[in-house]
DNA sequence: CTCCGAAGTAACTAGTTGGTTACTTCGGAG
DNA sequence: CTCCGAAGTAACCAACTAGTTACTTCGGAG
């Protein structure tokens, strides 16, 4: 069990390096395939300290997962679309989400792994509200404003649309290796991402057309 | 290395039971987390025969993955939309894909795992064309017919649309556990699937509207 | 009934790995 | 400079696991 006393600056730095290294190793190898020695080595520290701070491999996994959710939430909170007209705001939300997953394939990998675990670790998280995406509230607001102004249909299920927006971004990142093996194209290039983003935005806006 | 002589009916049956058991275990635990003893036990056989037929755990993984792709391809080949009007045909393709992944979460799990491996095993497959989905060709045909009849826009990127159709079905299955943990809803119920299907069809058709 | 390959059993090997113990060394605060 | 907690080192343990070996038993074809 980790100490609950406040950590010194040096201790905080070591802990953070372990967490960063864990993110890389868990994203590349999954929980079962990740190696504790490898994480410690990548962090420039040792197993002793890893166990001192995190207690167990599984506890490190959950902390890394929570940190990944928190990082996404923080970027979402910086997203301000309230001042944009509805269509531009919606395009912004779709593009943000697609680009976020493209920039953070490790987040996508962790989600996939946690679903393999049937979200067993996530359910042990004590901070579930922190996992909730502010995107859903922004989406509701933009949908309401769009409908009021006659730019969007009024009968949209916000949860369904949220799932679709996230799906459009998530899927190609999650499957980029098998898709590349089959279609022989690099889906991670800037050109491919730009095409993907344009398509996703058009798809969502096409759906919302009254 | 497995024997290349034709197998007896009994041998074929044992091999198939091992493959079926492997699919379950790999889908639940991933390659690194799966246990060979567990696969053998679930198949009602033993490690000796597993190694006799497959040679190594990784070879079993690739064979299970190829079998999963082949099973999907076989069902896709049974899908006949050529006689349907374009909109109905497109709705059919979208619904088929969404329902296929809902019925086969193990396929989704294997894809996610293979992307974790960066498709290293899939690239060793000697039968890459078998992995190619007939859906893409059907999609091109339906898009062309729809554009000819003025029911679809004419400037659609078929690959982008294919990725989106698959994404709409794949994502909620791939993330059903983390989404349930966060949103507190069972996305696998028939009601949820029906809502998801209706939404996905509307989204694609909305996008295709001229 | 016989025969032989399939199938099964059990022990084994060699290596791996999460986690622990028992120290020594380091680095920053006072 | 001293002190003490952080950090590191190295050996260790116990359990696990992929894969192998050396058999025995089973089951179907002839």
Tab-separated table of C-alpha atoms (C1' of nucleotides) in Angstrom:
chain	number	residue	atom	x	y	z
A	1	UNK	CA	0.000	0.000	0.000
A	2	UNK	CA	1.387	3.374	-0.880
A	3	UNK	CA	2.217	5.972	1.738
A	4	UNK	CA	-0.462	8.601	2.243
A	5	UNK	CA	1.941	11.290	3.548
A	6	UNK	CA	2.519	14.202	1.138
A	7	UNK	CA	5.349	13.373	-1.242
A	8	UNK	CA	8.424	15.490	-1.711
A	9	UNK	CA	9.073	17.119	-5.077
A	10	UNK	CA	11.615	14.426	-5.872
A	11	UNK	CA	9.200	11.667	-4.956
A	12	UNK	CA	6.456	13.262	-7.055
A	13	UNK	CA	8.834	13.388	-10.013
A	14	UNK	CA	9.775	9.699	-9.655
A	15	UNK	CA	6.151	8.698	-9.308
A	16	UNK	CA	5.218	10.682	-12.416
A	17	UNK	CA	8.011	9.099	-14.469
A	18	UNK	CA	6.784	5.657	-13.449
A	19	UNK	CA	3.245	6.581	-14.459
A	20	UNK	CA	4.411	7.925	-17.835
A	21	UNK	CA	6.457	4.790	-18.468
A	22	UNK	CA	3.520	2.612	-17.418
A	23	UNK	CA	1.276	4.368	-19.931
A	24	UNK	CA	3.689	3.560	-22.746
A	25	UNK	CA	4.217	-0.055	-21.721
A	26	UNK	CA	0.536	-0.795	-20.997
A	27	UNK	CA	-0.505	0.823	-24.309
A	28	UNK	CA	2.020	-1.270	-26.211
A	29	UNK	CA	1.679	-4.590	-24.417
A	30	UNK	CA	-1.572	-4.576	-22.470
A	31	UNK	CA	-1.750	-5.354	-18.761
A	32	UNK	CA	-0.921	-9.064	-19.026
A	33	UNK	CA	1.876	-8.517	-21.531
A	34	UNK	CA	3.435	-5.518	-19.801
A	35	UNK	CA	6.530	-6.147	-17.700
A	36	UNK	CA	7.101	-4.414	-14.348
A	37	UNK	CA	10.867	-4.520	-14.813
A	38	UNK	CA	10.427	-2.877	-18.207
A	39	UNK	CA	8.286	-0.083	-16.747
A	40	UNK	CA	10.814	0.596	-13.994
A	41	UNK	CA	13.686	0.620	-16.483
A	42	UNK	CA	11.899	3.004	-18.829
A	43	UNK	CA	11.132	5.285	-15.885
A	44	UNK	CA	14.792	5.362	-14.973
A	45	UNK	CA	14.093	3.888	-11.577
A	46	UNK	CA	13.656	0.416	-10.057
A	47	UNK	CA	10.982	-2.086	-9.051
A	48	UNK	CA	11.457	-1.236	-5.407
A	49	UNK	CA	10.208	2.296	-5.909
A	50	UNK	CA	7.475	1.219	-8.276
A	51	UNK	CA	6.049	-1.052	-5.587
A	52	UNK	CA	6.602	1.601	-2.930
A	53	UNK	CA	4.421	4.079	-4.839
A	54	UNK	CA	1.841	1.817	-6.463
A	55	UNK	CA	1.742	-1.356	-4.448
A	56	UNK	CA	0.915	-3.709	-7.307
A	57	UNK	CA	0.923	-3.942	-11.076
A	58	UNK	CA	-2.875	-3.823	-11.243
A	59	UNK	CA	-2.995	-0.702	-9.071
A	60	UNK	CA	-0.529	0.918	-11.451
A	61	UNK	CA	-2.789	-0.053	-14.345
A	62	UNK	CA	-5.831	1.623	-12.788
A	63	UNK	CA	-3.868	4.762	-11.928
A	64	UNK	CA	-2.546	4.975	-15.485
A	65	UNK	CA	-6.073	4.532	-16.854
A	66	UNK	CA	-7.486	7.241	-14.573
A	67	UNK	CA	-4.631	9.548	-15.560
A	68	UNK	CA	-5.444	8.985	-19.243
A	69	UNK	CA	-9.113	9.834	-18.659
A	70	UNK	CA	-8.146	12.910	-16.648
A	71	UNK	CA	-5.829	14.141	-19.401
A	72	UNK	CA	-8.599	13.870	-21.983
A	73	UNK	CA	-11.084	15.581	-19.675
A	74	UNK	CA	-8.633	18.445	-19.121
A	75	UNK	CA	-8.305	19.042	-22.861
A	76	UNK	CA	-12.065	18.817	-23.310
A	77	UNK	CA	-12.563	21.434	-20.620
A	78	UNK	CA	-10.342	23.810	-22.604
A	79	UNK	CA	-12.628	23.394	-25.598
A	80	UNK	CA	-14.918	26.420	-25.868
A	81	UNK	CA	-17.595	26.205	-28.535
A	82	UNK	CA	-20.293	28.245	-26.788
A	83	UNK	CA	-19.471	31.307	-28.846
A	84	UNK	CA	-19.522	29.495	-32.209
A	85	UNK	CA	-22.587	29.147	-34.435
A	86	UNK	CA	-24.113	25.630	-34.115
A	87	UNK	CA	-22.682	24.099	-37.295
A	88	UNK	CA	-19.195	25.439	-36.630
A	89	UNK	CA	-19.450	24.334	-32.995
A	90	UNK	CA	-20.499	20.843	-33.996
A	91	UNK	CA	-17.704	20.621	-36.557
A	92	UNK	CA	-15.326	21.671	-33.801
A	93	UNK	CA	-16.513	18.930	-31.433
A	94	UNK	CA	-16.228	16.245	-34.112
A	95	UNK	CA	-12.775	17.421	-35.201
A	96	UNK	CA	-11.524	17.714	-31.619
A	97	UNK	CA	-12.518	14.176	-30.793
A	98	UNK	CA	-11.083	12.677	-33.953
A	99	UNK	CA	-7.820	14.561	-33.563
A	100	UNK	CA	-7.554	13.751	-29.872
A	101	UNK	CA	-7.653	10.006	-30.499
A	102	UNK	CA	-5.211	10.420	-33.398
A	103	UNK	CA	-2.773	12.224	-31.074
A	104	UNK	CA	-3.334	9.743	-28.269
A	105	UNK	CA	-3.418	6.200	-29.618
A	106	UNK	CA	-2.272	5.098	-26.174
A	107	UNK	CA	-5.599	6.256	-24.733
A	108	UNK	CA	-7.456	4.180	-27.316
A	109	UNK	CA	-5.238	1.172	-26.545
A	110	UNK	CA	-5.938	1.472	-22.811
A	111	UNK	CA	-9.692	1.653	-23.426
A	112	UNK	CA	-9.552	-1.442	-25.594
A	113	UNK	CA	-7.581	-3.292	-22.932
A	114	UNK	CA	-9.931	-2.250	-20.156
A	115	UNK	CA	-12.856	-3.575	-22.175
A	116	UNK	CA	-10.986	-6.852	-22.495
A	117	UNK	CA	-10.961	-6.813	-18.679
A	118	UNK	CA	-14.698	-6.036	-18.769
A	119	UNK	CA	-13.965	-2.713	-17.048
A	120	UNK	CA	-13.192	-4.577	-13.792
A	121	UNK	CA	-10.451	-2.115	-12.846
A	122	UNK	CA	-12.361	0.976	-13.949
A	123	UNK	CA	-15.246	-0.046	-11.723
A	124	UNK	CA	-12.848	0.039	-8.769
A	125	UNK	CA	-12.107	3.654	-9.506
A	126	UNK	CA	-13.193	5.958	-6.728
A	127	UNK	CA	-13.516	8.947	-9.030
A	128	UNK	CA	-16.070	7.901	-11.625
A	129	UNK	CA	-17.372	11.470	-12.275
A	130	UNK	CA	-13.866	12.359	-13.433
A	131	UNK	CA	-14.268	9.802	-16.193
A	132	UNK	CA	-17.412	11.479	-17.500
A	133	UNK	CA	-16.764	13.477	-20.644
A	134	UNK	CA	-17.700	17.182	-20.715
A	135	UNK	CA	-18.226	16.623	-24.444
A	136	UNK	CA	-21.665	15.193	-23.773
A	137	UNK	CA	-22.865	18.393	-22.093
A	138	UNK	CA	-21.358	20.575	-24.788
A	139	UNK	CA	-23.043	18.404	-27.370
A	140	UNK	CA	-26.453	18.819	-25.763
A	141	UNK	CA	-26.018	22.560	-25.691
A	142	UNK	CA	-24.946	22.797	-29.328
A	143	UNK	CA	-27.808	20.521	-30.405
A	144	UNK	CA	-30.312	22.680	-28.554
A	145	UNK	CA	-28.959	25.903	-30.072
A	146	UNK	CA	-28.931	24.340	-33.541
A	147	UNK	CA	-32.490	23.151	-33.270
A	148	UNK	CA	-33.640	26.570	-31.985
A	149	UNK	CA	-32.067	28.243	-34.988
A	150	UNK	CA	-33.534	25.727	-37.426
A	151	UNK	CA	-30.084	24.496	-38.441
A	152	UNK	CA	-30.400	21.070	-36.833
A	153	UNK	CA	-33.189	18.555	-36.656
A	154	UNK	CA	-34.913	18.693	-33.286
A	155	UNK	CA	-35.271	14.973	-32.563
A	156	UNK	CA	-31.640	13.969	-31.977
A	157	UNK	CA	-30.687	11.419	-29.332
A	158	UNK	CA	-27.628	13.097	-27.848
A	159	UNK	CA	-26.196	9.901	-26.424
A	160	UNK	CA	-26.434	8.117	-29.789
A	161	UNK	CA	-24.795	11.046	-31.532
A	162	UNK	CA	-22.063	11.199	-28.899
A	163	UNK	CA	-21.345	7.487	-29.401
A	164	UNK	CA	-21.152	8.020	-33.166
A	165	UNK	CA	-18.858	11.031	-32.941
A	166	UNK	CA	-16.494	9.143	-30.667
A	167	UNK	CA	-16.768	6.023	-32.864
A	168	UNK	CA	-15.774	7.936	-35.994
A	169	UNK	CA	-12.548	9.031	-34.346
A	170	UNK	CA	-11.805	6.026	-32.212
A	171	UNK	CA	-12.230	3.217	-34.748
A	172	UNK	CA	-9.524	4.088	-37.237
A	173	UNK	CA	-6.995	4.634	-34.469
A	174	UNK	CA	-7.978	1.417	-32.711
A	175	UNK	CA	-7.720	-0.576	-35.936
A	176	UNK	CA	-5.009	1.229	-37.797
A	177	UNK	CA	-2.699	-1.777	-37.919
A	178	UNK	CA	-5.151	-4.384	-39.179
A	179	UNK	CA	-6.672	-1.868	-41.626
A	180	UNK	CA	-3.216	-1.003	-42.954
A	181	UNK	CA	-2.381	-4.698	-43.347
A	182	UNK	CA	-5.588	-5.256	-45.346
A	183	UNK	CA	-5.969	-2.010	-47.317
A	184	UNK	CA	-2.287	-1.266	-47.716
A	185	UNK	CA	-2.730	2.379	-46.741
A	186	UNK	CA	-1.289	4.429	-43.894
A	187	UNK	CA	-4.332	5.835	-42.126
A	188	UNK	CA	-2.215	7.845	-39.720
A	189	UNK	CA	-0.730	10.286	-42.220
A	190	UNK	CA	-1.810	13.942	-42.037
A	191	UNK	CA	-3.486	13.633	-45.431
A	192	UNK	CA	-5.452	10.585	-44.309
A	193	UNK	CA	-6.424	12.316	-41.048
A	194	UNK	CA	-7.549	15.455	-42.885
A	195	UNK	CA	-9.693	13.359	-45.218
A	196	UNK	CA	-11.066	11.420	-42.290
A	197	UNK	CA	-11.897	14.605	-40.379
A	198	UNK	CA	-13.624	16.228	-43.356
A	199	UNK	CA	-15.658	13.077	-43.888
A	200	UNK	CA	-16.641	12.758	-40.220
A	201	UNK	CA	-17.741	16.391	-40.011
A	202	UNK	CA	-19.812	16.053	-43.191
A	203	UNK	CA	-21.359	12.879	-41.926
A	204	UNK	CA	-22.461	14.384	-38.625
A	205	UNK	CA	-23.707	17.620	-40.208
A	206	UNK	CA	-25.493	15.659	-42.937
A	207	UNK	CA	-27.277	13.661	-40.264
A	208	UNK	CA	-28.262	16.826	-38.362
A	209	UNK	CA	-29.677	18.589	-41.405
A	210	UNK	CA	-33.348	19.369	-40.725
B	1	UNK	CA	5.127	-28.032	-37.014
B	2	UNK	CA	1.770	-29.547	-37.788
B	3	UNK	CA	1.423	-32.561	-39.985
B	4	UNK	CA	0.485	-31.767	-43.575
B	5	UNK	CA	-1.145	-35.165	-44.261
B	6	UNK	CA	-4.929	-35.048	-44.568
B	7	UNK	CA	-6.530	-35.391	-41.160
B	8	UNK	CA	-9.077	-38.019	-40.255
B	9	UNK	CA	-12.584	-36.943	-39.349
B	10	UNK	CA	-11.773	-37.452	-35.683
B	11	UNK	CA	-8.631	-35.375	-35.955
B	12	UNK	CA	-10.509	-32.636	-37.786
B	13	UNK	CA	-13.079	-32.584	-34.993
B	14	UNK	CA	-10.419	-32.318	-32.276
B	15	UNK	CA	-8.617	-29.565	-34.154
B	16	UNK	CA	-11.866	-27.628	-34.604
B	17	UNK	CA	-12.740	-27.910	-30.896
B	18	UNK	CA	-9.296	-26.531	-30.026
B	19	UNK	CA	-9.810	-23.648	-32.440
B	20	UNK	CA	-13.256	-22.870	-30.995
B	21	UNK	CA	-11.876	-22.956	-27.458
B	22	UNK	CA	-8.952	-20.764	-28.498
B	23	UNK	CA	-11.351	-18.178	-29.910
B	24	UNK	CA	-13.156	-17.950	-26.572
B	25	UNK	CA	-9.992	-17.796	-24.493
B	26	UNK	CA	-8.159	-15.311	-26.745
B	27	UNK	CA	-11.240	-13.070	-26.923
B	28	UNK	CA	-11.544	-13.066	-23.139
B	29	UNK	CA	-7.894	-12.841	-22.118
B	30	UNK	CA	-5.888	-11.662	-25.107
B	31	UNK	CA	-2.875	-13.549	-26.426
B	32	UNK	CA	-0.539	-12.789	-23.492
B	33	UNK	CA	-3.217	-13.480	-20.898
B	34	UNK	CA	-4.594	-16.644	-22.484
B	35	UNK	CA	-3.482	-19.964	-21.042
B	36	UNK	CA	-2.699	-22.973	-23.246
B	37	UNK	CA	-3.770	-25.384	-20.524
B	38	UNK	CA	-7.072	-23.532	-20.308
B	39	UNK	CA	-7.642	-23.775	-24.063
B	40	UNK	CA	-6.899	-27.489	-24.053
B	41	UNK	CA	-9.212	-28.064	-21.082
B	42	UNK	CA	-12.054	-26.103	-22.654
B	43	UNK	CA	-11.604	-28.065	-25.889
B	44	UNK	CA	-11.890	-31.305	-23.954
B	45	UNK	CA	-8.434	-32.382	-25.029
B	46	UNK	CA	-4.846	-31.883	-23.894
B	47	UNK	CA	-1.774	-29.744	-24.550
B	48	UNK	CA	-0.101	-32.582	-26.391
B	49	UNK	CA	-2.703	-32.526	-29.138
B	50	UNK	CA	-2.854	-28.728	-29.199
B	51	UNK	CA	0.873	-28.597	-29.925
B	52	UNK	CA	0.575	-31.479	-32.382
B	53	UNK	CA	-1.971	-29.537	-34.451
B	54	UNK	CA	-0.814	-25.952	-34.024
B	55	UNK	CA	2.821	-26.063	-33.059
B	56	UNK	CA	2.837	-22.972	-30.868
B	57	UNK	CA	0.514	-20.619	-29.005
B	58	UNK	CA	1.204	-17.810	-31.485
B	59	UNK	CA	0.386	-20.055	-34.456
B	60	UNK	CA	-2.892	-20.922	-32.768
B	61	UNK	CA	-3.572	-17.207	-32.353
B	62	UNK	CA	-3.072	-16.493	-36.054
B	63	UNK	CA	-5.228	-19.461	-37.093
B	64	UNK	CA	-8.013	-18.303	-34.753
B	65	UNK	CA	-7.774	-14.782	-36.169
B	66	UNK	CA	-7.923	-16.028	-39.765
B	67	UNK	CA	-10.878	-18.238	-38.878
B	68	UNK	CA	-12.693	-15.224	-37.416
B	69	UNK	CA	-12.102	-13.195	-40.584
B	70	UNK	CA	-13.220	-16.130	-42.738
B	71	UNK	CA	-16.427	-16.525	-40.731
B	72	UNK	CA	-17.288	-12.866	-41.243
B	73	UNK	CA	-16.459	-13.028	-44.923
B	74	UNK	CA	-18.716	-16.079	-45.344
B	75	UNK	CA	-21.669	-14.231	-43.821
B	76	UNK	CA	-20.945	-11.164	-45.938
B	77	UNK	CA	-20.949	-13.294	-49.063
B	78	UNK	CA	-24.455	-14.484	-48.174
B	79	UNK	CA	-25.619	-10.876	-48.085
B	80	UNK	CA	-27.446	-10.055	-51.281
B	81	UNK	CA	-28.441	-6.416	-51.742
B	82	UNK	CA	-28.149	-6.205	-55.532
B	83	UNK	CA	-31.902	-6.553	-55.968
B	84	UNK	CA	-32.782	-3.868	-53.379
B	85	UNK	CA	-33.273	-0.179	-54.183
B	86	UNK	CA	-30.185	1.850	-53.173
B	87	UNK	CA	-31.454	3.300	-49.896
B	88	UNK	CA	-32.797	-0.053	-48.713
B	89	UNK	CA	-29.582	-1.740	-49.819
B	90	UNK	CA	-27.439	0.766	-47.934
B	91	UNK	CA	-29.602	0.397	-44.822
B	92	UNK	CA	-29.106	-3.339	-45.140
B	93	UNK	CA	-25.308	-3.053	-45.280
B	94	UNK	CA	-25.204	-0.741	-42.269
B	95	UNK	CA	-27.541	-2.951	-40.244
B	96	UNK	CA	-25.699	-6.125	-41.200
B	97	UNK	CA	-22.375	-4.762	-40.052
B	98	UNK	CA	-23.694	-3.367	-36.796
B	99	UNK	CA	-25.537	-6.578	-35.982
B	100	UNK	CA	-22.599	-8.767	-36.955
B	101	UNK	CA	-20.295	-7.091	-34.446
B	102	UNK	CA	-23.041	-7.202	-31.805
B	103	UNK	CA	-23.382	-10.980	-32.355
B	104	UNK	CA	-19.620	-11.496	-32.465
B	105	UNK	CA	-17.924	-9.452	-29.752
B	106	UNK	CA	-15.134	-12.024	-29.869
B	107	UNK	CA	-14.282	-10.872	-33.387
B	108	UNK	CA	-14.050	-7.283	-32.164
B	109	UNK	CA	-11.885	-8.389	-29.233
B	110	UNK	CA	-9.492	-10.257	-31.545
B	111	UNK	CA	-9.173	-7.227	-33.818
B	112	UNK	CA	-8.385	-4.993	-30.864
B	113	UNK	CA	-5.755	-7.449	-29.645
B	114	UNK	CA	-4.157	-7.766	-33.057
B	115	UNK	CA	-3.859	-3.997	-33.252
B	116	UNK	CA	-2.141	-4.078	-29.881
B	117	UNK	CA	0.323	-6.449	-31.593
B	118	UNK	CA	0.567	-3.946	-34.462
B	119	UNK	CA	-0.858	-6.610	-36.783
B	120	UNK	CA	2.426	-8.543	-36.590
B	121	UNK	CA	0.646	-11.905	-36.741
B	122	UNK	CA	-1.874	-10.859	-39.403
B	123	UNK	CA	0.986	-9.780	-41.643
B	124	UNK	CA	2.298	-13.335	-41.439
B	125	UNK	CA	-0.961	-14.614	-42.853
B	126	UNK	CA	-0.543	-16.275	-46.217
B	127	UNK	CA	-4.123	-15.608	-47.194
B	128	UNK	CA	-4.515	-11.830	-47.103
B	129	UNK	CA	-7.215	-11.669	-49.822
B	130	UNK	CA	-9.392	-13.797	-47.549
B	131	UNK	CA	-9.261	-10.975	-45.028
B	132	UNK	CA	-10.612	-8.457	-47.514
B	133	UNK	CA	-14.262	-7.670	-46.920
B	134	UNK	CA	-16.774	-8.168	-49.771
B	135	UNK	CA	-18.699	-5.328	-48.116
B	136	UNK	CA	-16.447	-2.786	-49.775
B	137	UNK	CA	-17.381	-3.991	-53.264
B	138	UNK	CA	-21.069	-4.154	-52.415
B	139	UNK	CA	-20.803	-0.662	-51.044
B	140	UNK	CA	-19.262	0.691	-54.255
B	141	UNK	CA	-22.021	-0.909	-56.295
B	142	UNK	CA	-24.811	0.474	-54.101
B	143	UNK	CA	-23.227	3.954	-54.117
B	144	UNK	CA	-22.998	3.901	-57.900
B	145	UNK	CA	-26.614	2.790	-58.321
B	146	UNK	CA	-27.781	5.391	-55.803
B	147	UNK	CA	-25.928	8.197	-57.528
B	148	UNK	CA	-27.287	7.121	-60.931
B	149	UNK	CA	-30.828	7.273	-59.596
B	150	UNK	CA	-30.241	10.636	-57.938
B	151	UNK	CA	-30.831	9.208	-54.480
B	152	UNK	CA	-27.233	9.565	-53.278
B	153	UNK	CA	-24.660	12.303	-53.636
B	154	UNK	CA	-22.162	11.419	-56.351
B	155	UNK	CA	-18.923	12.444	-54.661
B	156	UNK	CA	-18.651	9.799	-51.918
B	157	UNK	CA	-15.285	8.328	-50.901
B	158	UNK	CA	-16.220	4.677	-50.590
B	159	UNK	CA	-13.308	3.797	-48.315
B	160	UNK	CA	-14.161	6.619	-45.897
B	161	UNK	CA	-17.789	5.556	-45.855
B	162	UNK	CA	-16.815	1.935	-45.309
B	163	UNK	CA	-14.628	2.926	-42.344
B	164	UNK	CA	-17.510	4.927	-40.874
B	165	UNK	CA	-20.068	2.139	-41.314
B	166	UNK	CA	-17.763	-0.331	-39.617
B	167	UNK	CA	-16.875	2.221	-36.915
B	168	UNK	CA	-20.533	2.803	-36.050
B	169	UNK	CA	-20.984	-0.894	-35.346
B	170	UNK	CA	-17.597	-1.750	-33.955
B	171	UNK	CA	-17.131	1.024	-31.400
B	172	UNK	CA	-20.000	0.318	-29.048
B	173	UNK	CA	-19.160	-3.388	-28.962
B	174	UNK	CA	-15.463	-2.701	-28.424
B	175	UNK	CA	-16.180	-0.250	-25.612
B	176	UNK	CA	-19.328	-1.636	-24.109
B	177	UNK	CA	-17.779	-2.266	-20.697
B	178	UNK	CA	-16.162	1.121	-20.153
B	179	UNK	CA	-19.230	2.886	-21.593
B	180	UNK	CA	-21.511	0.917	-19.262
B	181	UNK	CA	-19.283	1.770	-16.283
B	182	UNK	CA	-19.465	5.481	-17.152
B	183	UNK	CA	-23.003	5.887	-18.508
B	184	UNK	CA	-24.642	3.244	-16.394
B	185	UNK	CA	-26.519	1.764	-19.334
B	186	UNK	CA	-26.471	-1.669	-20.912
B	187	UNK	CA	-25.649	-1.020	-24.560
B	188	UNK	CA	-26.011	-4.676	-25.461
B	189	UNK	CA	-29.747	-5.022	-24.859
B	190	UNK	CA	-31.992	-5.547	-27.900
B	191	UNK	CA	-33.624	-2.145	-27.296
B	192	UNK	CA	-30.244	-0.432	-27.215
B	193	UNK	CA	-29.138	-2.275	-30.368
B	194	UNK	CA	-32.338	-1.370	-32.204
B	195	UNK	CA	-31.866	2.289	-31.282
B	196	UNK	CA	-28.231	2.119	-32.302
B	197	UNK	CA	-29.097	0.511	-35.633
B	198	UNK	CA	-31.816	3.049	-36.435
B	199	UNK	CA	-29.441	5.872	-35.618
B	200	UNK	CA	-26.577	4.449	-37.679
B	201	UNK	CA	-28.810	3.903	-40.714
B	202	UNK	CA	-30.167	7.450	-40.456
B	203	UNK	CA	-26.696	8.838	-40.092
B	204	UNK	CA	-25.388	7.122	-43.211
B	205	UNK	CA	-28.474	7.917	-45.298
B	206	UNK	CA	-28.422	11.510	-44.043
B	207	UNK	CA	-24.842	11.828	-45.187
B	208	UNK	CA	-25.662	10.341	-48.608
B	209	UNK	CA	-28.596	12.635	-49.272
B	210	UNK	CA	-27.874	14.594	-52.472
C	1	DC	C1'	-9.659	-59.538	-33.125
C	2	DT	C1'	-5.640	-56.849	-34.516
C	3	DC	C1'	-3.146	-52.917	-35.536
C	4	DC	C1'	-1.733	-48.339	-35.640
C	5	DG	C1'	-2.328	-43.550	-35.438
C	6	DA	C1'	-4.910	-40.450	-32.494
C	7	DA	C1'	-5.495	-39.063	-28.138
C	8	DG	C1'	-4.470	-38.736	-23.444
C	9	DT	C1'	-1.544	-38.637	-19.040
C	10	DA	C1'	1.913	-37.032	-16.140
C	11	DA	C1'	6.084	-35.512	-15.222
C	12	DC	C1'	9.359	-32.503	-16.605
C	13	DT	C1'	12.377	-28.364	-18.217
C	14	DA	C1'	13.792	-23.913	-18.513
C	15	DG	C1'	12.646	-19.661	-18.212
C	16	DT	C1'	9.864	-15.911	-16.710
C	17	DT	C1'	7.696	-12.771	-13.585
C	18	DG	C1'	5.258	-10.247	-9.794
C	19	DG	C1'	6.539	-9.095	-5.617
C	20	DT	C1'	9.821	-9.166	-1.329
C	21	DT	C1'	13.885	-8.704	1.554
C	22	DA	C1'	17.931	-6.778	3.140
C	23	DC	C1'	20.803	-4.167	2.539
C	24	DT	C1'	23.816	0.276	0.460
C	25	DT	C1'	24.048	4.749	-1.635
C	26	DC	C1'	22.276	9.172	-2.716
C	27	DG	C1'	20.592	13.822	-2.218
C	28	DG	C1'	18.403	17.619	-0.121
C	29	DA	C1'	17.116	20.055	4.144
C	30	DG	C1'	18.756	21.953	8.236
D	1	DC	C1'	28.828	18.655	7.666
D	2	DT	C1'	25.083	15.646	9.320
D	3	DC	C1'	21.030	13.154	9.051
D	4	DC	C1'	17.338	10.682	7.263
D	5	DG	C1'	14.084	9.453	3.913
D	6	DA	C1'	14.316	8.530	-1.014
D	7	DA	C1'	16.254	5.833	-4.217
D	8	DG	C1'	18.844	2.111	-5.846
D	9	DT	C1'	20.981	-2.695	-5.972
D	10	DA	C1'	20.937	-7.466	-6.018
D	11	DA	C1'	19.503	-11.540	-4.637
D	12	DC	C1'	15.689	-14.058	-3.692
D	13	DC	C1'	11.031	-16.657	-3.561
D	14	DA	C1'	7.122	-18.863	-5.109
D	15	DA	C1'	4.308	-19.487	-8.553
D	16	DC	C1'	3.411	-19.814	-13.121
D	17	DT	C1'	3.709	-21.176	-18.020
D	18	DA	C1'	4.960	-22.501	-22.865
D	19	DG	C1'	6.536	-26.290	-24.640
D	20	DT	C1'	8.641	-31.230	-24.412
D	21	DT	C1'	9.325	-36.059	-23.360
D	22	DA	C1'	8.085	-40.603	-22.655
D	23	DC	C1'	5.158	-43.177	-22.148
D	24	DT	C1'	-0.077	-45.554	-21.951
D	25	DT	C1'	-4.741	-45.931	-23.582
D	26	DC	C1'	-8.272	-45.400	-26.932
D	27	DG	C1'	-10.921	-45.983	-31.071
D	28	DG	C1'	-11.806	-46.919	-35.757
D	29	DA	C1'	-10.547	-49.370	-39.993
D	30	DG	C1'	-9.608	-53.668	-41.917
